[in-house]
Tab-separated table of C-alpha atoms in Angstrom:
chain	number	residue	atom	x	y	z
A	20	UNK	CA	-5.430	37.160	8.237
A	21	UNK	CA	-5.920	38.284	4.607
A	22	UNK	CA	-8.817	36.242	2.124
A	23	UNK	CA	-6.295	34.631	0.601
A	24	UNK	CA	-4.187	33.467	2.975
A	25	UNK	CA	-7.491	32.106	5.111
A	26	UNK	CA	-8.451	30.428	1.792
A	27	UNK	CA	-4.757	29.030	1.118
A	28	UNK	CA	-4.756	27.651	4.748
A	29	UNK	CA	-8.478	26.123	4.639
A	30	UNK	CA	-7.352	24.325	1.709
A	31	UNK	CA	-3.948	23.047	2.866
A	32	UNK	CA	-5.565	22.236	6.615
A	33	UNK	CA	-8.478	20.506	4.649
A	34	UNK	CA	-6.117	17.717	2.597
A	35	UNK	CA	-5.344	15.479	5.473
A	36	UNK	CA	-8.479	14.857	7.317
A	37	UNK	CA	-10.296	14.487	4.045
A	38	UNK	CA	-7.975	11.635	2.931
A	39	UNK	CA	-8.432	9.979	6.402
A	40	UNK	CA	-12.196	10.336	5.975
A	41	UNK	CA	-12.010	8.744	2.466
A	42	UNK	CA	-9.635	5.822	4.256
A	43	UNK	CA	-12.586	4.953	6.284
A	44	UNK	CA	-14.796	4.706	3.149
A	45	UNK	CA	-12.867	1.864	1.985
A	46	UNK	CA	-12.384	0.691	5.273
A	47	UNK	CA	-15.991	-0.196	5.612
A	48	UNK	CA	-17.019	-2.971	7.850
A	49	UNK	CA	-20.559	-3.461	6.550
A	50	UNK	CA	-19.732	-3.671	3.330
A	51	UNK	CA	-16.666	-5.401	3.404
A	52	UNK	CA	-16.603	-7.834	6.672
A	53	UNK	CA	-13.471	-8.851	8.603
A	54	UNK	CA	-11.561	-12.056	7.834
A	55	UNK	CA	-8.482	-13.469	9.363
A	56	UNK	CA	-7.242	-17.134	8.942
A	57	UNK	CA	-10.612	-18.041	7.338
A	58	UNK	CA	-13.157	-16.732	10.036
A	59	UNK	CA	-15.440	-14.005	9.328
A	60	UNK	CA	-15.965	-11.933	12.647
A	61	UNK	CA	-18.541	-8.746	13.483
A	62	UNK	CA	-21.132	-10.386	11.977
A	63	UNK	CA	-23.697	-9.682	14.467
A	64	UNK	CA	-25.145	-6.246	13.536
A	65	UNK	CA	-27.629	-4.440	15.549
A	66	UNK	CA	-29.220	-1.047	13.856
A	67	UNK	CA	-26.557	0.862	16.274
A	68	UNK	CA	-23.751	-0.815	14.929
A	69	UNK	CA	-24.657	-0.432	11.725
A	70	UNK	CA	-25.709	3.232	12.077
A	71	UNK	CA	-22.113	4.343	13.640
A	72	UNK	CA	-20.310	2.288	10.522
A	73	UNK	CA	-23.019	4.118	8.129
A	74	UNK	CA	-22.368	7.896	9.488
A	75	UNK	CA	-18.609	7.588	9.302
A	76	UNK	CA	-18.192	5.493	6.491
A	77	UNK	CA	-21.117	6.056	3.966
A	78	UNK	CA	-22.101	10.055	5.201
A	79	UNK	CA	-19.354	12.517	6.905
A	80	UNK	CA	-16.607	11.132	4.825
A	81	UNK	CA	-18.439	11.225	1.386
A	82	UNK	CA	-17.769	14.606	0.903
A	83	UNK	CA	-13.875	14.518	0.599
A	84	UNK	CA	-14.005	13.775	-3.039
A	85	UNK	CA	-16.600	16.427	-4.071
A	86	UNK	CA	-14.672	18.946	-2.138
A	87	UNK	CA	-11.200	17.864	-4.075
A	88	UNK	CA	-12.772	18.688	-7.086
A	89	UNK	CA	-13.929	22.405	-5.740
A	90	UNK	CA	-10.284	22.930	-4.793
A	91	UNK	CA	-9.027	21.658	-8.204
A	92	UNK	CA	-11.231	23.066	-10.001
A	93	UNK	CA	-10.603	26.388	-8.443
A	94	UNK	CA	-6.403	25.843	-8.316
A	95	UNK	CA	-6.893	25.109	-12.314
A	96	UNK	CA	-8.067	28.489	-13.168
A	97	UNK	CA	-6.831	30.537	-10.182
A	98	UNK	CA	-4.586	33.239	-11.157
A	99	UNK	CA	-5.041	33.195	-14.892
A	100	UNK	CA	-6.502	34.967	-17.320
A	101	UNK	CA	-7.502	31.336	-19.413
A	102	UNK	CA	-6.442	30.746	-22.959
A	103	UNK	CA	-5.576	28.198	-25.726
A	104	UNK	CA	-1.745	28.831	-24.626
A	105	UNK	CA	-2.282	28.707	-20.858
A	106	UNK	CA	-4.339	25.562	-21.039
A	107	UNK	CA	-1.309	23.748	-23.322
A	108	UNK	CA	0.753	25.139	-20.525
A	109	UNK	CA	-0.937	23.595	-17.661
A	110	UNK	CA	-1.354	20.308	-19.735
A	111	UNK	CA	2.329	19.925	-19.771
A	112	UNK	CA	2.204	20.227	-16.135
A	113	UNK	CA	-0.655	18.229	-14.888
A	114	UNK	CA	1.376	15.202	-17.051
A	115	UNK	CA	3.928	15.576	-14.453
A	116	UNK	CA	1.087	16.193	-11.330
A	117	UNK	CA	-1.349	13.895	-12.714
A	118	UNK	CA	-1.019	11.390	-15.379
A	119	UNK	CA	2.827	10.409	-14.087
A	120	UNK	CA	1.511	9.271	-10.412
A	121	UNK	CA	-1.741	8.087	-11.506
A	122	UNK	CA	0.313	5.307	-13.804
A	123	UNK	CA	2.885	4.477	-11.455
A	124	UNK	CA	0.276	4.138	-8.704
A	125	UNK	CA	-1.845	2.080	-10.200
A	126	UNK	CA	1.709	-0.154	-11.311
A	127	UNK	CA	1.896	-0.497	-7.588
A	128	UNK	CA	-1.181	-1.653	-6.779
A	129	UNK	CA	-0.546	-4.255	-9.369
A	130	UNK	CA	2.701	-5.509	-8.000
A	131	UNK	CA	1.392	-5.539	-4.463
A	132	UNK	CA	-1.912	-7.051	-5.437
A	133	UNK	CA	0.739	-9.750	-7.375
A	134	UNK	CA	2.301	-9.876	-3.990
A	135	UNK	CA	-0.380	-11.001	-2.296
A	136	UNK	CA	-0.671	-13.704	-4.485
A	137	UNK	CA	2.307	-15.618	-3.833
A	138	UNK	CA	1.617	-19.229	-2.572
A	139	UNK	CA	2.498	-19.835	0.767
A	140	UNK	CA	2.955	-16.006	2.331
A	141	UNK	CA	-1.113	-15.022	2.010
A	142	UNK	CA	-3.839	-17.335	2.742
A	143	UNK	CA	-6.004	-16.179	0.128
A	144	UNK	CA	-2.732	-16.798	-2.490
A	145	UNK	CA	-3.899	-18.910	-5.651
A	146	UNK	CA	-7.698	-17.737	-6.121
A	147	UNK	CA	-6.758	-15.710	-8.858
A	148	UNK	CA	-4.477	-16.214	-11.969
A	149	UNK	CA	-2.751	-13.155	-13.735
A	150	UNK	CA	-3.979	-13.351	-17.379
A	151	UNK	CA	-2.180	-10.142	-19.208
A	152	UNK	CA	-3.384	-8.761	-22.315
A	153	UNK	CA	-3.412	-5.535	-24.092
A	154	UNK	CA	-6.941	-4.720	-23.477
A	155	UNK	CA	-6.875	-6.223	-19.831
A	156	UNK	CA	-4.253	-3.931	-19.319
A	157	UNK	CA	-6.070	-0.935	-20.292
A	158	UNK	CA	-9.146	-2.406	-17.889
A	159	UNK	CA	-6.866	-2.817	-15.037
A	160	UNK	CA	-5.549	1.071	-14.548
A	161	UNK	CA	-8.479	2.645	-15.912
A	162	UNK	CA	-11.702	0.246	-15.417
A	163	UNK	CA	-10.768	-2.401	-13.787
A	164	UNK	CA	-14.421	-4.160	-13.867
A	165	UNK	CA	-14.857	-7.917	-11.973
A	166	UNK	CA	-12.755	-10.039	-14.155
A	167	UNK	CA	-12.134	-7.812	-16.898
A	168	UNK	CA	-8.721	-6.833	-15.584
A	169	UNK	CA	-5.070	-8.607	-15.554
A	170	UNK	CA	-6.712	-10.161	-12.037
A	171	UNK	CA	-9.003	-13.204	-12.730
A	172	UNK	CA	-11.275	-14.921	-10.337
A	173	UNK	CA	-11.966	-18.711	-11.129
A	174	UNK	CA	-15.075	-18.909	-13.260
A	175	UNK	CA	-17.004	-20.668	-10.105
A	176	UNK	CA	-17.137	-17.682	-7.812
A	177	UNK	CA	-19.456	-15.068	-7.385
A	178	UNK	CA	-18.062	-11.714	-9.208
A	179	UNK	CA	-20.132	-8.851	-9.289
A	180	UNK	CA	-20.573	-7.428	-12.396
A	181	UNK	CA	-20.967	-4.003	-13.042
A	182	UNK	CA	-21.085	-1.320	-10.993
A	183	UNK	CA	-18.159	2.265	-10.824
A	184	UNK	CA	-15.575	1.644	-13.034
A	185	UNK	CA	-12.418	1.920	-10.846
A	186	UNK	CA	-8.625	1.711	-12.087
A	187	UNK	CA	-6.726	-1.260	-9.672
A	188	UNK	CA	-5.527	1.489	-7.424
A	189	UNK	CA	-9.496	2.467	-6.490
A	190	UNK	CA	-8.975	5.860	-4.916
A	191	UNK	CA	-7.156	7.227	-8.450
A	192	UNK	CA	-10.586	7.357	-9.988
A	193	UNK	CA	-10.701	10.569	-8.662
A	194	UNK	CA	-7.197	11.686	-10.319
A	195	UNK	CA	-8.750	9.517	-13.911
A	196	UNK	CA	-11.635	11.892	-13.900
A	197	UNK	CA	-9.846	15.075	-12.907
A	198	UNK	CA	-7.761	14.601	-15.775
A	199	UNK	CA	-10.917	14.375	-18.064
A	200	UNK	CA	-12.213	17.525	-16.605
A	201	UNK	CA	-8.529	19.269	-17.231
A	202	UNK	CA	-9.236	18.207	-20.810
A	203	UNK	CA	-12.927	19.707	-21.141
A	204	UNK	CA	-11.433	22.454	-19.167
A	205	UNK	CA	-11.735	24.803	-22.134
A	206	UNK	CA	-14.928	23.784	-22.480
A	207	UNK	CA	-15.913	24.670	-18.871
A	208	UNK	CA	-14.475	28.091	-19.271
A	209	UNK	CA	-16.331	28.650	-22.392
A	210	UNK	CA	-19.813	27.593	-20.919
A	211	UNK	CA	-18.995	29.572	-17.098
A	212	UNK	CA	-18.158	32.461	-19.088
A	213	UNK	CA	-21.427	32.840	-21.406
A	214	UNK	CA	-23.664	31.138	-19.149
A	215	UNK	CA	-22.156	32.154	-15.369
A	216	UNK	CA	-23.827	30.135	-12.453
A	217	UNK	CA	-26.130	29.262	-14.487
A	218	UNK	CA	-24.284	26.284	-16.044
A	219	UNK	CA	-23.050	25.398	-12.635
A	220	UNK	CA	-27.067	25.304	-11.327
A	221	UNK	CA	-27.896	23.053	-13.953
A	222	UNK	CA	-24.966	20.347	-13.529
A	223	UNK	CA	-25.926	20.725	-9.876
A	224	UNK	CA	-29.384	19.546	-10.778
A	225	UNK	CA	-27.776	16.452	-13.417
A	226	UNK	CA	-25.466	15.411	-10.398
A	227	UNK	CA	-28.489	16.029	-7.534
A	228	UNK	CA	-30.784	13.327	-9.640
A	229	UNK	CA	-29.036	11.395	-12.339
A	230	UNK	CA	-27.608	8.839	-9.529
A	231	UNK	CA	-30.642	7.714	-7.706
A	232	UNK	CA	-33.244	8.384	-11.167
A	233	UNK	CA	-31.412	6.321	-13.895
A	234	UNK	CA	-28.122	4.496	-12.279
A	235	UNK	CA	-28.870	3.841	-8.481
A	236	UNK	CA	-26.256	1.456	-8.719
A	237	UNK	CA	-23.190	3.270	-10.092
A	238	UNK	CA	-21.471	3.856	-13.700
A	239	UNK	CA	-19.229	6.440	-15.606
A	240	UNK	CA	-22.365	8.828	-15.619
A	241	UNK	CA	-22.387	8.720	-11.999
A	242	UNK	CA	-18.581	9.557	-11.263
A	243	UNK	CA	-18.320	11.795	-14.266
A	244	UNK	CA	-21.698	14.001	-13.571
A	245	UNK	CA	-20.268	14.478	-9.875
A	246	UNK	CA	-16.541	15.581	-11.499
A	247	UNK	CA	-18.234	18.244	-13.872
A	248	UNK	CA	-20.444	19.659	-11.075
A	249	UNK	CA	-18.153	19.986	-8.684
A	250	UNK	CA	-15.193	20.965	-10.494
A	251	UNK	CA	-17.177	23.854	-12.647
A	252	UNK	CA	-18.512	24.941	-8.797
A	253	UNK	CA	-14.985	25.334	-8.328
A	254	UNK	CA	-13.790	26.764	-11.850
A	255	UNK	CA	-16.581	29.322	-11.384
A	256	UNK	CA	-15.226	31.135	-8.303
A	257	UNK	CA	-11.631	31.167	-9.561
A	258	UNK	CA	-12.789	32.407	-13.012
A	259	UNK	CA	-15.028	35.257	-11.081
A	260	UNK	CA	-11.719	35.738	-9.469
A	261	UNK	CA	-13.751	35.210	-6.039
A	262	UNK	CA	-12.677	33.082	-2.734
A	263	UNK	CA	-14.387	30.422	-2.513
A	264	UNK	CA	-13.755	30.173	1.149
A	265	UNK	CA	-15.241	33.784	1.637
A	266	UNK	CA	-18.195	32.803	-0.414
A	267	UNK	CA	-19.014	29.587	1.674
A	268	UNK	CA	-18.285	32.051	4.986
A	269	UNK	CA	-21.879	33.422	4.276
A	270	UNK	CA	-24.009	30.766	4.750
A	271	UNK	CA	-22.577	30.020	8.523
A	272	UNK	CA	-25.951	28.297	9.259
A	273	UNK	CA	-24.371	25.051	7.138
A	274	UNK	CA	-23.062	22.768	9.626
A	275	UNK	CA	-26.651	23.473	11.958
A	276	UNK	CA	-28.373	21.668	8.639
A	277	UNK	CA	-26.026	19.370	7.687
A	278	UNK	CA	-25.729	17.596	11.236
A	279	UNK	CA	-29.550	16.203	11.111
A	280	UNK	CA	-29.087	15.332	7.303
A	281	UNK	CA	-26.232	13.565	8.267
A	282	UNK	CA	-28.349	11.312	10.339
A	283	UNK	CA	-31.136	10.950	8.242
A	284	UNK	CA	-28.538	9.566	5.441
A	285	UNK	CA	-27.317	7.100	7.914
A	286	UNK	CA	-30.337	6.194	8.856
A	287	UNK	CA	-32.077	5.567	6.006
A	288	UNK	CA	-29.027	3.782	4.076
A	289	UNK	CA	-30.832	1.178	1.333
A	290	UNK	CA	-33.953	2.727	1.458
A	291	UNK	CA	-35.059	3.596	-2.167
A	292	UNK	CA	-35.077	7.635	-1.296
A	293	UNK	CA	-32.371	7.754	0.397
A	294	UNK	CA	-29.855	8.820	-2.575
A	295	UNK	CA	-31.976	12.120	-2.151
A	296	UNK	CA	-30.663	12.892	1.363
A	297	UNK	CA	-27.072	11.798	0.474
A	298	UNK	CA	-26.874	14.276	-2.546
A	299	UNK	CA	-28.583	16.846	-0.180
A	300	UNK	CA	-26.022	15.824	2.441
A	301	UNK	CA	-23.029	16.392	0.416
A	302	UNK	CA	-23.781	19.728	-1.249
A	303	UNK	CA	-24.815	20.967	2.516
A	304	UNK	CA	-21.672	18.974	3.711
A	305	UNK	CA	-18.770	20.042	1.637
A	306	UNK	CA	-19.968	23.863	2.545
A	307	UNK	CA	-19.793	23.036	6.274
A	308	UNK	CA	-16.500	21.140	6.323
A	309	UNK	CA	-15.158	25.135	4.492
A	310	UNK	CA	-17.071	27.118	7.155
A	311	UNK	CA	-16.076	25.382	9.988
A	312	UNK	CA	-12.236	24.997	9.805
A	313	UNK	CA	-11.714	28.381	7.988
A	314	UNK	CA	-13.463	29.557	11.432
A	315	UNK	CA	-11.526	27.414	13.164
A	316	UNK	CA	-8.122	28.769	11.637
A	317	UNK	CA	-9.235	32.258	11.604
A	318	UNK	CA	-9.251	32.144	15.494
A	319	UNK	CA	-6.353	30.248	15.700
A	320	UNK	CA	-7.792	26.848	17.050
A	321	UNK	CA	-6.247	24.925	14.946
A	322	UNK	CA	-3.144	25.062	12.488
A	323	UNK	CA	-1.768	23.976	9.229
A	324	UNK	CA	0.772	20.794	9.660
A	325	UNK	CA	2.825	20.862	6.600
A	326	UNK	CA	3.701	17.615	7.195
A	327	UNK	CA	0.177	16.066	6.898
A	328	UNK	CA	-0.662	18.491	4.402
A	329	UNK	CA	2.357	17.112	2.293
A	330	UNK	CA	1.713	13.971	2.599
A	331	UNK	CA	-2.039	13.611	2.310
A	332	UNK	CA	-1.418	12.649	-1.414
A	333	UNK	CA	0.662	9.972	-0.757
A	334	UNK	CA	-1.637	8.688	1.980
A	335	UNK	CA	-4.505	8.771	-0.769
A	336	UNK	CA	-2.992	7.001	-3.366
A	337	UNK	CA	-1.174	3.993	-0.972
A	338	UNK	CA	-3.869	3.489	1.377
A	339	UNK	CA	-6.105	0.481	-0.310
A	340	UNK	CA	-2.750	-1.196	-0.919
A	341	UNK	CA	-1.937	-2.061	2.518
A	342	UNK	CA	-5.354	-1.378	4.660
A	343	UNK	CA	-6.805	-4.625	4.986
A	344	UNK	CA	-3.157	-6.237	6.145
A	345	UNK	CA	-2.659	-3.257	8.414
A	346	UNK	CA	-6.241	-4.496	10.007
A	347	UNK	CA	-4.983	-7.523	10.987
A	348	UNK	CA	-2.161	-6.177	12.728
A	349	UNK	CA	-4.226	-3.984	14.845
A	350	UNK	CA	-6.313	-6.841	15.478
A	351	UNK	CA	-3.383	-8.565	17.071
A	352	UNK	CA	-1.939	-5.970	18.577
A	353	UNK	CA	-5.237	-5.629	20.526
A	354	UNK	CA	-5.746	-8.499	21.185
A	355	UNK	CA	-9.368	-8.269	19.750
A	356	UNK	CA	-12.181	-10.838	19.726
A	357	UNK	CA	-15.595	-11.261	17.938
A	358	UNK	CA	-17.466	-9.188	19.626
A	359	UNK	CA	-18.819	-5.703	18.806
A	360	UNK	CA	-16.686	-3.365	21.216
A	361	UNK	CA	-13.885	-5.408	19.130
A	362	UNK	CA	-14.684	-4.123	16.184
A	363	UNK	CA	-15.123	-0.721	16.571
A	364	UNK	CA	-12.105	-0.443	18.036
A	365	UNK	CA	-10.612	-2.070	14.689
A	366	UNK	CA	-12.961	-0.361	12.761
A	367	UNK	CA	-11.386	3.427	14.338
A	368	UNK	CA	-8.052	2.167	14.971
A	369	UNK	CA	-7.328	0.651	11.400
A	370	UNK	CA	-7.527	3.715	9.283
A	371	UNK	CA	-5.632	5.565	11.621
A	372	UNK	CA	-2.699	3.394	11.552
A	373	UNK	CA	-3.039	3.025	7.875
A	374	UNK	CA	-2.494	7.007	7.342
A	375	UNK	CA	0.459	6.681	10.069
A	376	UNK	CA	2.163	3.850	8.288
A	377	UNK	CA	1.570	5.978	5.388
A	378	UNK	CA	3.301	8.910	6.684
A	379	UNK	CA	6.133	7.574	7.817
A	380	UNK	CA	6.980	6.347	4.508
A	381	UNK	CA	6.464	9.029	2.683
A	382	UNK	CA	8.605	10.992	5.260
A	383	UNK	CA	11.415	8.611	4.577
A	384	UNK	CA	10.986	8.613	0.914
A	385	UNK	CA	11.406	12.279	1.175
A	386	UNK	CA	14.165	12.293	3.077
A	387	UNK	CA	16.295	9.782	1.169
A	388	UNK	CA	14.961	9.240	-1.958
A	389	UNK	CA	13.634	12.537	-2.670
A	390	UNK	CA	13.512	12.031	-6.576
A	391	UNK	CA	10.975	9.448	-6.767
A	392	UNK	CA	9.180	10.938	-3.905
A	393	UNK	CA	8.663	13.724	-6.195
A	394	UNK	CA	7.878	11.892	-8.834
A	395	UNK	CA	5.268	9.599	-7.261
A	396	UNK	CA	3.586	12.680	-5.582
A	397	UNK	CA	3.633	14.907	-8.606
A	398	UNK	CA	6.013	17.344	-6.783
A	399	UNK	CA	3.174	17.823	-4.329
């Protein structure tokens, strides 16, 4: 197997099981507990319960985004020799791959969310009122603060305020901010190209301490300092005209560091260093997750499925729609109780049939409405 066909099948192989990872970020059951028909179950947390939600919620998982934006920003200059006229070029085409599904996505997630608030067919129907208005528009599919969107909470209840800015359709934060790095992309070609890894070093070092030094709690700084790092570690390679994969091949010691880092991030979760060993984690994680399935393809243990690979878009962008129902079918369907066995078997079992449910759908959206599957999916 040539470089570049080990680096085009890391990256295709890498799509799926990073979107299910990111699935069970939202699908967190210590931050968000489990409600159905008014009662609030798993409450009863012992530090094991909470350190298995923690490691495959807060930790493994956290490094699917980060590693979207190496691949991006290494697909974005790939193949290229970059200039004014290219960049127009692929600006007319990320409208079609980006900008097109991010809008209709997020129109989706507004007509489910909608959905789910006629009276009568949701229990939680009628706690919020629809108030549209130009700028609460604008809020909803690009910052769609507490309250600040077309979805209003009475005035009584408890709304957290502040926080990431996330459009309605959370997960297309990440396509928002890739489409702000497409637009500095001349700008990151400029500075890779006089300064080399040196630029990439030193938004390594904004991302590594900006988040737990001056917003521990989350903002635009946060999301956009990880986009720029990640995506100019990405831009760099591809502008070097160097694999990526091949470059992350020499440091096979990774995944021996990460694993104990791992644990000390779940571990340590709310403790006031522990930002520190989740930046650590993620930079020594996103290296490992490339070293061990290009080995893993390179000896033929595993294979590309061009089906999950296909469809690993359309899994990330439906996903929050529909997870929290799908939960409460597998909780039937189980036949689950309060109890803590209970809910980690809902907690492992949910996501899963989320990104099945997901799959399905997009398979039959293919298959007979293959137009707006395109469209939706950016021709992915």
């Amino acid at each position: 197997m040539t470089h570049d066909e080990l680096q085009s099948k890391t990256i295709s192989y890498l799509r799926f099981p990073l979107t299910l990872g990111i699935i069970f970020i939202h699908f967190d059951l210590i931050e968000h507990v489990f409600t159905y028909h008014g009662v609030q179950y798993g409450l009863d947390r012992p530090l094991w319960y909470v350190f298995i939600i923690n490691f495959f919620s807060e930790v493994l998982p956290q490094i699917g985004v980060p590693l979207f934006f190496i691949i991006s920003g290494y697909l974005f200059f790939h193949g290229v020799d970059f200039n004014g006229n290219v960049w127009q070029q692929k600006l007319r085409k990320r409208a079609r791959t980006l900008l097109v599904p991010y809008l209709l996505w997020n129109l989706v997630a507004i007509l489910i969310h909608a959905f789910y608030l006629i009276p009568g067919l949701f229990p939680n129907a009628g706690q919020e009122q629809i108030c549209i208005t130009p700028l609460r528009l604008f809020h909803t599919f690009f910052a769609n603060f507490p309250n600040q969107g077309i979805f209003v909470m009475p005035a009584d209840s408890a709304v957290t305020v502040g926080g990431f800015p996330y459009p309605v359709n959370l997960p297309m934060w990440y396509v928002r901010d890739l489409m702000v790095m497409v637009l500095l992309s001349p700008v990151v070609f400029w500075l890779i190209q006089r300064l080399g890894k040196y630029i990439v070093i030193l938004l390594g070092i904004v991302y590594f301490f900006y988040h737990p030094l001056f917003e521990p709690d989350g903002s635009w700084g946060v999301l956009m300092s990880q986009a720029a790092f990640f995506f100019s570690w990405g831009a760099y390679y591809a502008i070097r005209k160097e694999a990526f994969v091949e470059r992350f091949r020499r440091y096979p010691y990774m995944p021996l560091l990460y694993l104990p880092v791992a644990m000390a991030d779940s571990l340590t979760r709310g403790a006031g260093y522990n930002l520190y060993i989740h930046q650590a984690g993620v930079l020594l994680g996103v290296v490992s997750a490339v070293v061990i399935v290009a080995g893993l393809l390179e000896k033929g243990r595993v294979h590309v499925n061009a089906t999950l690979a296909g469809s690993s878009f359309f899994v990330y962008a439906l996903h929050t729609s529909i997870m929290f129902e799908v939960s409460k079918v597998v909780f039937i369907l189980f036949r689950l109780s309060d109890n803590l066995w209970s809910m980690l078997i809902l907690y492992f079992a949910t996501p899963v049939f989320t990104a099945a449910i997901c799959v399905v759908l997009y398979l039959l959206l293919k298959r007979y409405i293959p137009s707006l599957c395109n469209l939706i999916t950016g021709g992915r």
